[in-house]
Amino acid sequence: DQRAQLLTTLLLLHGTRINETRLIKIKDIDTDMNYLHLPADNTKTRTAHKIPLTDTALSIIKAHLPTRKTGFLFPNNRAGEPFSTMTANKLIKKVSGGQWTAHDLRKLSRTIWAEIGLDYFAAEMLLNHSLKGLDKTYIMGHSDTRMREGLEQYHRFLIERGLKAPNKKQTAK
């Protein structure tokens, strides 16, 4: 199931939450500036989230982008609404054979980020965790460069361990 593969891959590539991922709209994918924009209404923290898209992520997304330019990346069969949380969880269960969950992919992403030396704050910003105390006071912006570099390193790590990304010929539709 291509929907299940794409959902699982996006969860792993970015450490996003299942509801943030299933609610991605095509317009949220900025292939010109290479960002994924998650609106505040779709995030647990109710904070808009901007995720850098690496060449790997872009190639995977472009290979699955529908020809239409509106709507959800993961529509159900009725009226173009996104598929439900239950459906998303069933797809993950099917892919994993019931061995892991979407949240396990998020935890795995964060664990690997720590192991490969991704800066703590860049990792926390990628997860869209709320900063607390003095961190919230003194860390004003997002470190797009550190997040992008960290994701590039992480995606190389995943490719070295078997992640398949479409080649340029497959994405040049």
GROMACS .gro file of N, CA and C in nm:
model
  519
    1ASP      N    1   0.086  -0.118   0.000
    1ASP     CA    2   0.000   0.000   0.000
    1ASP      C    3   0.090   0.124   0.000
    2GLN      N    4   0.084   0.200  -0.108
    2GLN     CA    5   0.170   0.317  -0.120
    2GLN      C    6   0.141   0.422  -0.013
    3ARG      N    7   0.014   0.435   0.026
    3ARG     CA    8  -0.020   0.531   0.132
    3ARG      C    9   0.050   0.494   0.262
    4ALA      N   10   0.048   0.366   0.295
    4ALA     CA   11   0.112   0.318   0.417
    4ALA      C   12   0.263   0.340   0.411
    5GLN      N   13   0.323   0.312   0.297
    5GLN     CA   14   0.467   0.332   0.281
    5GLN      C   15   0.504   0.479   0.296
    6LEU      N   16   0.428   0.567   0.231
    6LEU     CA   17   0.458   0.710   0.239
    6LEU      C   18   0.437   0.761   0.381
    7LEU      N   19   0.328   0.724   0.444
    7LEU     CA   20   0.302   0.767   0.582
    7LEU      C   21   0.415   0.722   0.674
    8THR      N   22   0.451   0.597   0.667
    8THR     CA   23   0.558   0.542   0.752
    8THR      C   24   0.690   0.613   0.725
    9THR      N   25   0.721   0.634   0.599
    9THR     CA   26   0.847   0.697   0.562
    9THR      C   27   0.853   0.841   0.612
   10LEU      N   28   0.744   0.917   0.595
   10LEU     CA   29   0.744   1.056   0.641
   10LEU      C   30   0.756   1.064   0.793
   11LEU      N   31   0.690   0.973   0.863
   11LEU     CA   32   0.702   0.970   1.010
   11LEU      C   33   0.848   0.946   1.050
   12LEU      N   34   0.913   0.853   0.983
   12LEU     CA   35   1.051   0.821   1.015
   12LEU      C   36   1.147   0.933   0.974
   13LEU      N   37   1.124   0.992   0.858
   13LEU     CA   38   1.215   1.096   0.808
   13LEU      C   39   1.216   1.222   0.894
   14HIS      N   40   1.101   1.255   0.954
   14HIS     CA   41   1.091   1.384   1.023
   14HIS      C   42   1.054   1.374   1.170
   15GLY      N   43   1.024   1.257   1.219
   15GLY     CA   44   0.988   1.243   1.360
   15GLY      C   45   0.858   1.313   1.394
   16THR      N   46   0.772   1.330   1.295
   16THR     CA   47   0.645   1.398   1.318
   16THR      C   48   0.545   1.305   1.386
   17ARG      N   49   0.444   1.364   1.443
   17ARG     CA   50   0.334   1.289   1.505
   17ARG      C   51   0.240   1.240   1.395
   18ILE      N   52   0.167   1.134   1.424
   18ILE     CA   53   0.081   1.074   1.323
   18ILE      C   54  -0.028   1.171   1.275
   19ASN      N   55  -0.087   1.248   1.366
   19ASN     CA   56  -0.192   1.341   1.324
   19ASN      C   57  -0.135   1.458   1.245
   20GLU      N   58  -0.018   1.503   1.280
   20GLU     CA   59   0.046   1.609   1.202
   20GLU      C   60   0.070   1.562   1.059
   21THR      N   61   0.109   1.436   1.046
   21THR     CA   62   0.145   1.381   0.916
   21THR      C   63   0.021   1.350   0.832
   22ARG      N   64  -0.079   1.290   0.890
   22ARG     CA   65  -0.198   1.254   0.812
   22ARG      C   66  -0.276   1.377   0.766
   23LEU      N   67  -0.254   1.492   0.832
   23LEU     CA   68  -0.325   1.615   0.797
   23LEU      C   69  -0.247   1.705   0.702
   24ILE      N   70  -0.135   1.657   0.649
   24ILE     CA   71  -0.058   1.739   0.555
   24ILE      C   72  -0.142   1.766   0.431
   25LYS      N   73  -0.149   1.894   0.397
   25LYS     CA   74  -0.213   1.934   0.272
   25LYS      C   75  -0.105   1.955   0.167
   26ILE      N   76  -0.142   1.933   0.043
   26ILE     CA   77  -0.046   1.950  -0.066
   26ILE      C   78   0.012   2.091  -0.065
   27LYS      N   79  -0.070   2.189  -0.032
   27LYS     CA   80  -0.023   2.328  -0.028
   27LYS      C   81   0.078   2.352   0.085
   28ASP      N   82   0.085   2.261   0.183
   28ASP     CA   83   0.181   2.273   0.293
   28ASP      C   84   0.322   2.230   0.253
   29ILE      N   85   0.335   2.170   0.136
   29ILE     CA   86   0.464   2.121   0.088
   29ILE      C   87   0.521   2.225  -0.007
   30ASP      N   88   0.624   2.295   0.037
   30ASP     CA   89   0.686   2.400  -0.042
   30ASP      C   90   0.808   2.342  -0.113
   31THR      N   91   0.789   2.301  -0.237
   31THR     CA   92   0.898   2.238  -0.312
   31THR      C   93   0.992   2.342  -0.373
   32ASP      N   94   0.955   2.470  -0.367
   32ASP     CA   95   1.045   2.575  -0.415
   32ASP      C   96   1.148   2.611  -0.308
   33MET      N   97   1.102   2.628  -0.184
   33MET     CA   98   1.190   2.665  -0.073
   33MET      C   99   1.234   2.543   0.010
   34ASN      N  100   1.179   2.426  -0.021
   34ASN     CA  101   1.214   2.300   0.045
   34ASN      C  102   1.179   2.298   0.193
   35TYR      N  103   1.051   2.323   0.220
   35TYR     CA  104   0.999   2.317   0.356
   35TYR      C  105   0.863   2.248   0.357
   36LEU      N  106   0.836   2.185   0.469
   36LEU     CA  107   0.703   2.134   0.499
   36LEU      C  108   0.648   2.223   0.609
   37HIS      N  109   0.533   2.282   0.586
   37HIS     CA  110   0.471   2.372   0.682
   37HIS      C  111   0.354   2.300   0.748
   38LEU      N  112   0.361   2.284   0.879
   38LEU     CA  113   0.250   2.225   0.954
   38LEU      C  114   0.178   2.338   1.027
   39PRO      N  115   0.052   2.363   0.993
   39PRO     CA  116  -0.021   2.472   1.058
   39PRO      C  117  -0.041   2.444   1.207
   40ALA      N  118  -0.049   2.552   1.284
   40ALA     CA  119  -0.066   2.541   1.430
   40ALA      C  120  -0.186   2.453   1.466
   41ASP      N  121  -0.295   2.464   1.391
   41ASP     CA  122  -0.416   2.386   1.423
   41ASP      C  123  -0.393   2.236   1.413
   42ASN      N  124  -0.288   2.195   1.340
   42ASN     CA  125  -0.263   2.053   1.320
   42ASN      C  126  -0.154   1.996   1.410
   43THR      N  127  -0.097   2.078   1.498
   43THR     CA  128   0.010   2.030   1.585
   43THR      C  129  -0.037   2.018   1.729
   44LYS      N  130   0.023   1.928   1.800
   44LYS     CA  131  -0.011   1.907   1.941
   44LYS      C  132   0.018   2.031   2.025
   45THR      N  133   0.126   2.102   1.991
   45THR     CA  134   0.166   2.219   2.068
   45THR      C  135   0.089   2.345   2.027
   46ARG      N  136   0.009   2.333   1.922
   46ARG     CA  137  -0.066   2.447   1.867
   46ARG      C  138   0.028   2.559   1.823
   47THR      N  139   0.148   2.516   1.779
   47THR     CA  140   0.249   2.608   1.726
   47THR      C  141   0.279   2.564   1.583
   48ALA      N  142   0.271   2.658   1.490
   48ALA     CA  143   0.307   2.624   1.352
   48ALA      C  144   0.449   2.568   1.349
   49HIS      N  145   0.471   2.476   1.259
   49HIS     CA  146   0.598   2.405   1.255
   49HIS      C  147   0.648   2.403   1.111
   50LYS      N  148   0.773   2.445   1.091
   50LYS     CA  149   0.835   2.449   0.959
   50LYS      C  150   0.952   2.351   0.959
   51ILE      N  151   0.942   2.247   0.877
   51ILE     CA  152   1.042   2.142   0.872
   51ILE      C  153   1.120   2.151   0.741
   52PRO      N  154   1.252   2.161   0.748
   52PRO     CA  155   1.331   2.161   0.624
   52PRO      C  156   1.315   2.027   0.551
   53LEU      N  157   1.302   2.033   0.420
   53LEU     CA  158   1.293   1.912   0.339
   53LEU      C  159   1.427   1.890   0.269
   54THR      N  160   1.486   1.777   0.293
   54THR     CA  161   1.612   1.740   0.228
   54THR      C  162   1.581   1.691   0.087
   55ASP      N  163   1.686   1.673   0.007
   55ASP     CA  164   1.667   1.617  -0.127
   55ASP      C  165   1.603   1.480  -0.119
   56THR      N  166   1.642   1.401  -0.019
   56THR     CA  167   1.583   1.269   0.000
   56THR      C  168   1.434   1.279   0.026
   57ALA      N  169   1.395   1.364   0.120
   57ALA     CA  170   1.253   1.380   0.153
   57ALA      C  171   1.177   1.433   0.032
   58LEU      N  172   1.234   1.532  -0.036
   58LEU     CA  173   1.167   1.587  -0.155
   58LEU      C  174   1.145   1.482  -0.263
   59SER      N  175   1.244   1.399  -0.286
   59SER     CA  176   1.230   1.297  -0.391
   59SER      C  177   1.120   1.198  -0.355
   60ILE      N  178   1.111   1.161  -0.229
   60ILE     CA  179   1.007   1.068  -0.185
   60ILE      C  180   0.870   1.133  -0.196
   61ILE      N  181   0.858   1.257  -0.150
   61ILE     CA  182   0.730   1.326  -0.156
   61ILE      C  183   0.688   1.348  -0.301
   62LYS      N  184   0.778   1.396  -0.385
   62LYS     CA  185   0.744   1.423  -0.525
   62LYS      C  186   0.701   1.297  -0.598
   63ALA      N  187   0.760   1.183  -0.563
   63ALA     CA  188   0.722   1.057  -0.626
   63ALA      C  189   0.579   1.017  -0.591
   64HIS      N  190   0.525   1.071  -0.483
   64HIS     CA  191   0.391   1.035  -0.438
   64HIS      C  192   0.290   1.149  -0.451
   65LEU      N  193   0.335   1.267  -0.492
   65LEU     CA  194   0.242   1.379  -0.501
   65LEU      C  195   0.138   1.352  -0.608
   66PRO      N  196   0.014   1.372  -0.574
   66PRO     CA  197  -0.090   1.357  -0.676
   66PRO      C  198  -0.080   1.470  -0.777
   67THR      N  199  -0.144   1.453  -0.891
   67THR     CA  200  -0.138   1.556  -0.994
   67THR      C  201  -0.218   1.679  -0.955
   68ARG      N  202  -0.318   1.661  -0.870
   68ARG     CA  203  -0.395   1.778  -0.826
   68ARG      C  204  -0.309   1.863  -0.733
   69LYS      N  205  -0.338   1.989  -0.725
   69LYS     CA  206  -0.256   2.081  -0.646
   69LYS      C  207  -0.323   2.123  -0.515
   70THR      N  208  -0.438   2.067  -0.486
   70THR     CA  209  -0.509   2.100  -0.362
   70THR      C  210  -0.546   1.973  -0.288
   71GLY      N  211  -0.593   1.990  -0.168
   71GLY     CA  212  -0.638   1.876  -0.089
   71GLY      C  213  -0.529   1.819  -0.001
   72PHE      N  214  -0.558   1.705   0.055
   72PHE     CA  215  -0.469   1.640   0.150
   72PHE      C  216  -0.376   1.542   0.080
   73LEU      N  217  -0.257   1.526   0.135
   73LEU     CA  218  -0.162   1.428   0.083
   73LEU      C  219  -0.216   1.287   0.107
   74PHE      N  220  -0.291   1.268   0.215
   74PHE     CA  221  -0.349   1.138   0.249
   74PHE      C  222  -0.502   1.146   0.253
   75PRO      N  223  -0.567   1.161   0.136
   75PRO     CA  224  -0.713   1.171   0.138
   75PRO      C  225  -0.778   1.035   0.157
   76ASN      N  226  -0.896   1.038   0.215
   76ASN     CA  227  -0.974   0.914   0.218
   76ASN      C  228  -1.054   0.907   0.089
   77ASN      N  229  -1.142   0.813   0.078
   77ASN     CA  230  -1.217   0.797  -0.045
   77ASN      C  231  -1.341   0.884  -0.051
   78ARG      N  232  -1.368   0.961   0.052
   78ARG     CA  233  -1.488   1.043   0.057
   78ARG      C  234  -1.453   1.191   0.058
   79ALA      N  235  -1.493   1.262  -0.044
   79ALA     CA  236  -1.488   1.408  -0.047
   79ALA      C  237  -1.350   1.468  -0.021
   80GLY      N  238  -1.244   1.392  -0.036
   80GLY     CA  239  -1.110   1.448  -0.023
   80GLY      C  240  -1.066   1.484   0.116
   81GLU      N  241  -1.141   1.447   0.218
   81GLU     CA  242  -1.098   1.472   0.356
   81GLU      C  243  -0.982   1.380   0.390
   82PRO      N  244  -0.902   1.415   0.491
   82PRO     CA  245  -0.790   1.327   0.526
   82PRO      C  246  -0.842   1.198   0.587
   83PHE      N  247  -0.763   1.092   0.574
   83PHE     CA  248  -0.809   0.972   0.641
   83PHE      C  249  -0.795   0.988   0.791
   84SER      N  250  -0.870   0.909   0.864
   84SER     CA  251  -0.881   0.923   1.009
   84SER      C  252  -0.755   0.876   1.081
   85THR      N  253  -0.747   0.914   1.208
   85THR     CA  254  -0.638   0.866   1.292
   85THR      C  255  -0.643   0.714   1.300
   86MET      N  256  -0.763   0.658   1.309
   86MET     CA  257  -0.777   0.513   1.317
   86MET      C  258  -0.721   0.447   1.190
   87THR      N  259  -0.754   0.502   1.075
   87THR     CA  260  -0.702   0.447   0.950
   87THR      C  261  -0.550   0.458   0.946
   88ALA      N  262  -0.497   0.574   0.985
   88ALA     CA  263  -0.352   0.593   0.986
   88ALA      C  264  -0.285   0.490   1.078
   89ASN      N  265  -0.341   0.470   1.196
   89ASN     CA  266  -0.284   0.371   1.289
   89ASN      C  267  -0.294   0.229   1.234
   90LYS      N  268  -0.403   0.198   1.164
   90LYS     CA  269  -0.417   0.065   1.102
   90LYS      C  270  -0.311   0.044   0.994
   91LEU      N  271  -0.283   0.148   0.918
   91LEU     CA  272  -0.181   0.137   0.814
   91LEU      C  273  -0.043   0.111   0.876
   92ILE      N  274  -0.013   0.182   0.984
   92ILE     CA  275   0.115   0.161   1.052
   92ILE      C  276   0.121   0.019   1.109
   93LYS      N  277   0.012  -0.026   1.167
   93LYS     CA  278   0.008  -0.162   1.223
   93LYS      C  279   0.030  -0.265   1.114
   94LYS      N  280  -0.029  -0.240   0.997
   94LYS     CA  281  -0.013  -0.332   0.884
   94LYS      C  282   0.133  -0.337   0.838
   95VAL      N  283   0.195  -0.221   0.822
   95VAL     CA  284   0.335  -0.214   0.778
   95VAL      C  285   0.427  -0.282   0.880
   96SER      N  286   0.399  -0.259   1.007
   96SER     CA  287   0.489  -0.310   1.113
   96SER      C  288   0.456  -0.453   1.156
   97GLY      N  289   0.348  -0.508   1.104
   97GLY     CA  290   0.305  -0.639   1.152
   97GLY      C  291   0.268  -0.634   1.299
   98GLY      N  292   0.228  -0.515   1.347
   98GLY     CA  293   0.190  -0.498   1.486
   98GLY      C  294   0.308  -0.489   1.582
   99GLN      N  295   0.429  -0.475   1.528
   99GLN     CA  296   0.550  -0.475   1.611
   99GLN      C  297   0.586  -0.337   1.665
  100TRP      N  298   0.539  -0.230   1.600
  100TRP     CA  299   0.569  -0.095   1.646
  100TRP      C  300   0.460   0.001   1.602
  101THR      N  301   0.465   0.122   1.659
  101THR     CA  302   0.364   0.224   1.634
  101THR      C  303   0.427   0.347   1.570
  102ALA      N  304   0.342   0.441   1.532
  102ALA     CA  305   0.392   0.568   1.478
  102ALA      C  306   0.478   0.638   1.583
  103HIS      N  307   0.437   0.632   1.707
  103HIS     CA  308   0.514   0.699   1.812
  103HIS      C  309   0.651   0.633   1.830
  104ASP      N  310   0.658   0.503   1.807
  104ASP     CA  311   0.788   0.435   1.812
  104ASP      C  312   0.882   0.490   1.705
  105LEU      N  313   0.829   0.525   1.588
  105LEU     CA  314   0.912   0.584   1.483
  105LEU      C  315   0.963   0.721   1.527
  106ARG      N  316   0.878   0.798   1.594
  106ARG     CA  317   0.918   0.930   1.645
  106ARG      C  318   1.031   0.914   1.747
  107LYS      N  319   1.016   0.817   1.839
  107LYS     CA  320   1.120   0.793   1.940
  107LYS      C  321   1.249   0.743   1.874
  108LEU      N  322   1.236   0.659   1.772
  108LEU     CA  323   1.353   0.609   1.700
  108LEU      C  324   1.427   0.724   1.632
  109SER      N  325   1.352   0.814   1.568
  109SER     CA  326   1.415   0.930   1.504
  109SER      C  327   1.495   1.009   1.606
  110ARG      N  328   1.433   1.039   1.719
  110ARG     CA  329   1.500   1.120   1.822
  110ARG      C  330   1.623   1.048   1.877
  111THR      N  331   1.614   0.917   1.894
  111THR     CA  332   1.728   0.839   1.944
  111THR      C  333   1.844   0.844   1.845
  112ILE      N  334   1.814   0.826   1.718
  112ILE     CA  335   1.920   0.830   1.617
  112ILE      C  336   1.980   0.970   1.609
  113TRP      N  337   1.896   1.072   1.618
  113TRP     CA  338   1.948   1.210   1.615
  113TRP      C  339   2.051   1.229   1.726
  114ALA      N  340   2.021   1.177   1.843
  114ALA     CA  341   2.116   1.189   1.955
  114ALA      C  342   2.244   1.111   1.925
  115GLU      N  343   2.229   0.992   1.870
  115GLU     CA  344   2.345   0.907   1.842
  115GLU      C  345   2.436   0.965   1.735
  116ILE      N  346   2.380   1.035   1.637
  116ILE     CA  347   2.464   1.091   1.531
  116ILE      C  348   2.512   1.232   1.564
  117GLY      N  349   2.476   1.281   1.683
  117GLY     CA  350   2.528   1.408   1.730
  117GLY      C  351   2.448   1.531   1.690
  118LEU      N  352   2.323   1.514   1.653
  118LEU     CA  353   2.240   1.630   1.621
  118LEU      C  354   2.223   1.716   1.746
  119ASP      N  355   2.245   1.843   1.731
  119ASP     CA  356   2.232   1.939   1.840
  119ASP      C  357   2.098   1.919   1.913
  120TYR      N  358   2.104   1.921   2.046
  120TYR     CA  359   1.986   1.897   2.130
  120TYR      C  360   1.870   1.991   2.094
  121PHE      N  361   1.897   2.121   2.083
  121PHE     CA  362   1.788   2.215   2.056
  121PHE      C  363   1.735   2.200   1.914
  122ALA      N  364   1.820   2.168   1.818
  122ALA     CA  365   1.773   2.144   1.682
  122ALA      C  366   1.679   2.023   1.681
  123ALA      N  367   1.717   1.919   1.755
  123ALA     CA  368   1.631   1.800   1.763
  123ALA      C  369   1.498   1.832   1.830
  124GLU      N  370   1.501   1.909   1.937
  124GLU     CA  371   1.377   1.946   2.005
  124GLU      C  372   1.288   2.032   1.915
  125MET      N  373   1.350   2.120   1.838
  125MET     CA  374   1.272   2.202   1.745
  125MET      C  375   1.215   2.117   1.633
  126LEU      N  376   1.291   2.018   1.583
  126LEU     CA  377   1.237   1.928   1.481
  126LEU      C  378   1.116   1.852   1.533
  127LEU      N  379   1.120   1.813   1.660
  127LEU     CA  380   1.007   1.742   1.719
  127LEU      C  381   0.891   1.835   1.753
  128ASN      N  382   0.914   1.964   1.741
  128ASN     CA  383   0.815   2.067   1.776
  128ASN      C  384   0.775   2.056   1.923
  129HIS      N  385   0.875   2.027   2.007
  129HIS     CA  386   0.851   2.027   2.151
  129HIS      C  387   0.845   2.171   2.200
  130SER      N  388   0.763   2.196   2.298
  130SER     CA  389   0.755   2.329   2.358
  130SER      C  390   0.879   2.351   2.444
  131LEU      N  391   0.944   2.465   2.424
  131LEU     CA  392   1.057   2.501   2.510
  131LEU      C  393   1.003   2.553   2.642
  132LYS      N  394   1.080   2.532   2.747
  132LYS     CA  395   1.036   2.569   2.881
  132LYS      C  396   1.137   2.662   2.947
  133GLY      N  397   1.091   2.734   3.045
  133GLY     CA  398   1.177   2.814   3.131
  133GLY      C  399   1.267   2.909   3.055
  134LEU      N  400   1.395   2.907   3.092
  134LEU     CA  401   1.493   2.997   3.031
  134LEU      C  402   1.514   2.967   2.883
  135ASP      N  403   1.500   2.841   2.844
  135ASP     CA  404   1.514   2.808   2.702
  135ASP      C  405   1.412   2.886   2.621
  136LYS      N  406   1.291   2.891   2.668
  136LYS     CA  407   1.184   2.963   2.599
  136LYS      C  408   1.215   3.113   2.594
  137THR      N  409   1.274   3.164   2.700
  137THR     CA  410   1.307   3.307   2.707
  137THR      C  411   1.422   3.345   2.615
  138TYR      N  412   1.525   3.260   2.609
  138TYR     CA  413   1.647   3.299   2.540
  138TYR      C  414   1.665   3.240   2.401
  139ILE      N  415   1.593   3.135   2.369
  139ILE     CA  416   1.606   3.077   2.235
  139ILE      C  417   1.487   3.127   2.154
  140MET      N  418   1.513   3.229   2.075
  140MET     CA  419   1.405   3.302   2.008
  140MET      C  420   1.363   3.239   1.876
  141GLY      N  421   1.455   3.198   1.796
  141GLY     CA  422   1.419   3.155   1.662
  141GLY      C  423   1.446   3.008   1.641
  142HIS      N  424   1.420   2.968   1.521
  142HIS     CA  425   1.450   2.831   1.482
  142HIS      C  426   1.586   2.831   1.414
  143SER      N  427   1.658   2.728   1.433
  143SER     CA  428   1.787   2.715   1.367
  143SER      C  429   1.768   2.630   1.243
  144ASP      N  430   1.717   2.694   1.138
  144ASP     CA  431   1.689   2.620   1.015
  144ASP      C  432   1.813   2.550   0.962
  145THR      N  433   1.926   2.617   0.967
  145THR     CA  434   2.049   2.558   0.914
  145THR      C  435   2.085   2.432   0.991
  146ARG      N  436   2.083   2.439   1.124
  146ARG     CA  437   2.119   2.320   1.204
  146ARG      C  438   2.016   2.209   1.186
  147MET      N  439   1.889   2.245   1.174
  147MET     CA  440   1.787   2.142   1.152
  147MET      C  441   1.806   2.077   1.016
  148ARG      N  442   1.829   2.158   0.913
  148ARG     CA  443   1.847   2.102   0.778
  148ARG      C  444   1.972   2.014   0.772
  149GLU      N  445   2.084   2.063   0.826
  149GLU     CA  446   2.207   1.983   0.826
  149GLU      C  447   2.188   1.853   0.904
  150GLY      N  448   2.119   1.861   1.017
  150GLY     CA  449   2.093   1.741   1.096
  150GLY      C  450   2.007   1.640   1.021
  151LEU      N  451   1.903   1.690   0.953
  151LEU     CA  452   1.817   1.600   0.875
  151LEU      C  453   1.893   1.539   0.758
  152GLU      N  454   1.979   1.618   0.695
  152GLU     CA  455   2.059   1.563   0.584
  152GLU      C  456   2.149   1.450   0.634
  153GLN      N  457   2.213   1.472   0.748
  153GLN     CA  458   2.299   1.368   0.806
  153GLN      C  459   2.215   1.246   0.842
  154TYR      N  460   2.101   1.267   0.903
  154TYR     CA  461   2.010   1.159   0.944
  154TYR      C  462   1.960   1.080   0.822
  155HIS      N  463   1.921   1.150   0.717
  155HIS     CA  464   1.870   1.081   0.599
  155HIS      C  465   1.980   1.000   0.530
  156ARG      N  466   2.103   1.053   0.530
  156ARG     CA  467   2.216   0.973   0.478
  156ARG      C  468   2.231   0.845   0.562
  157PHE      N  469   2.221   0.859   0.694
  157PHE     CA  470   2.228   0.746   0.786
  157PHE      C  471   2.123   0.641   0.748
  158LEU      N  472   2.000   0.687   0.723
  158LEU     CA  473   1.892   0.594   0.688
  158LEU      C  474   1.916   0.527   0.553
  159ILE      N  475   1.966   0.603   0.456
  159ILE     CA  476   1.995   0.547   0.324
  159ILE      C  477   2.105   0.441   0.334
  160GLU      N  478   2.207   0.468   0.415
  160GLU     CA  479   2.315   0.370   0.434
  160GLU      C  480   2.263   0.241   0.495
  161ARG      N  481   2.147   0.247   0.561
  161ARG     CA  482   2.089   0.130   0.625
  161ARG      C  483   1.969   0.075   0.550
  162GLY      N  484   1.949   0.120   0.426
  162GLY     CA  485   1.850   0.057   0.341
  162GLY      C  486   1.731   0.140   0.299
  163LEU      N  487   1.717   0.263   0.346
  163LEU     CA  488   1.606   0.346   0.299
  163LEU      C  489   1.622   0.367   0.149
  164LYS      N  490   1.514   0.343   0.076
  164LYS     CA  491   1.515   0.360  -0.068
  164LYS      C  492   1.448   0.491  -0.103
  165ALA      N  493   1.521   0.577  -0.169
  165ALA     CA  494   1.465   0.703  -0.220
  165ALA      C  495   1.460   0.693  -0.371
  166PRO      N  496   1.352   0.744  -0.433
  166PRO     CA  497   1.345   0.741  -0.579
  166PRO      C  498   1.463   0.816  -0.639
  167ASN      N  499   1.509   0.769  -0.753
  167ASN     CA  500   1.617   0.845  -0.819
  167ASN      C  501   1.556   0.961  -0.897
  168LYS      N  502   1.641   1.048  -0.949
  168LYS     CA  503   1.594   1.169  -1.016
  168LYS      C  504   1.507   1.139  -1.136
  169LYS      N  505   1.533   1.030  -1.208
  169LYS     CA  506   1.451   0.994  -1.324
  169LYS      C  507   1.308   0.963  -1.282
  170GLN      N  508   1.291   0.897  -1.167
  170GLN     CA  509   1.158   0.861  -1.119
  170GLN      C  510   1.078   0.984  -1.075
  171THR      N  511   1.147   1.089  -1.031
  171THR     CA  512   1.075   1.205  -0.980
  171THR      C  513   1.060   1.315  -1.084
  172ALA      N  514   1.119   1.299  -1.201
  172ALA     CA  515   1.110   1.399  -1.307
  172ALA      C  516   0.988   1.373  -1.395
  173LYS      N  517   0.871   1.376  -1.335
  173LYS     CA  518   0.746   1.346  -1.407
  173LYS      C  519   0.696   1.470  -1.479
   0.00000   0.00000   0.00000
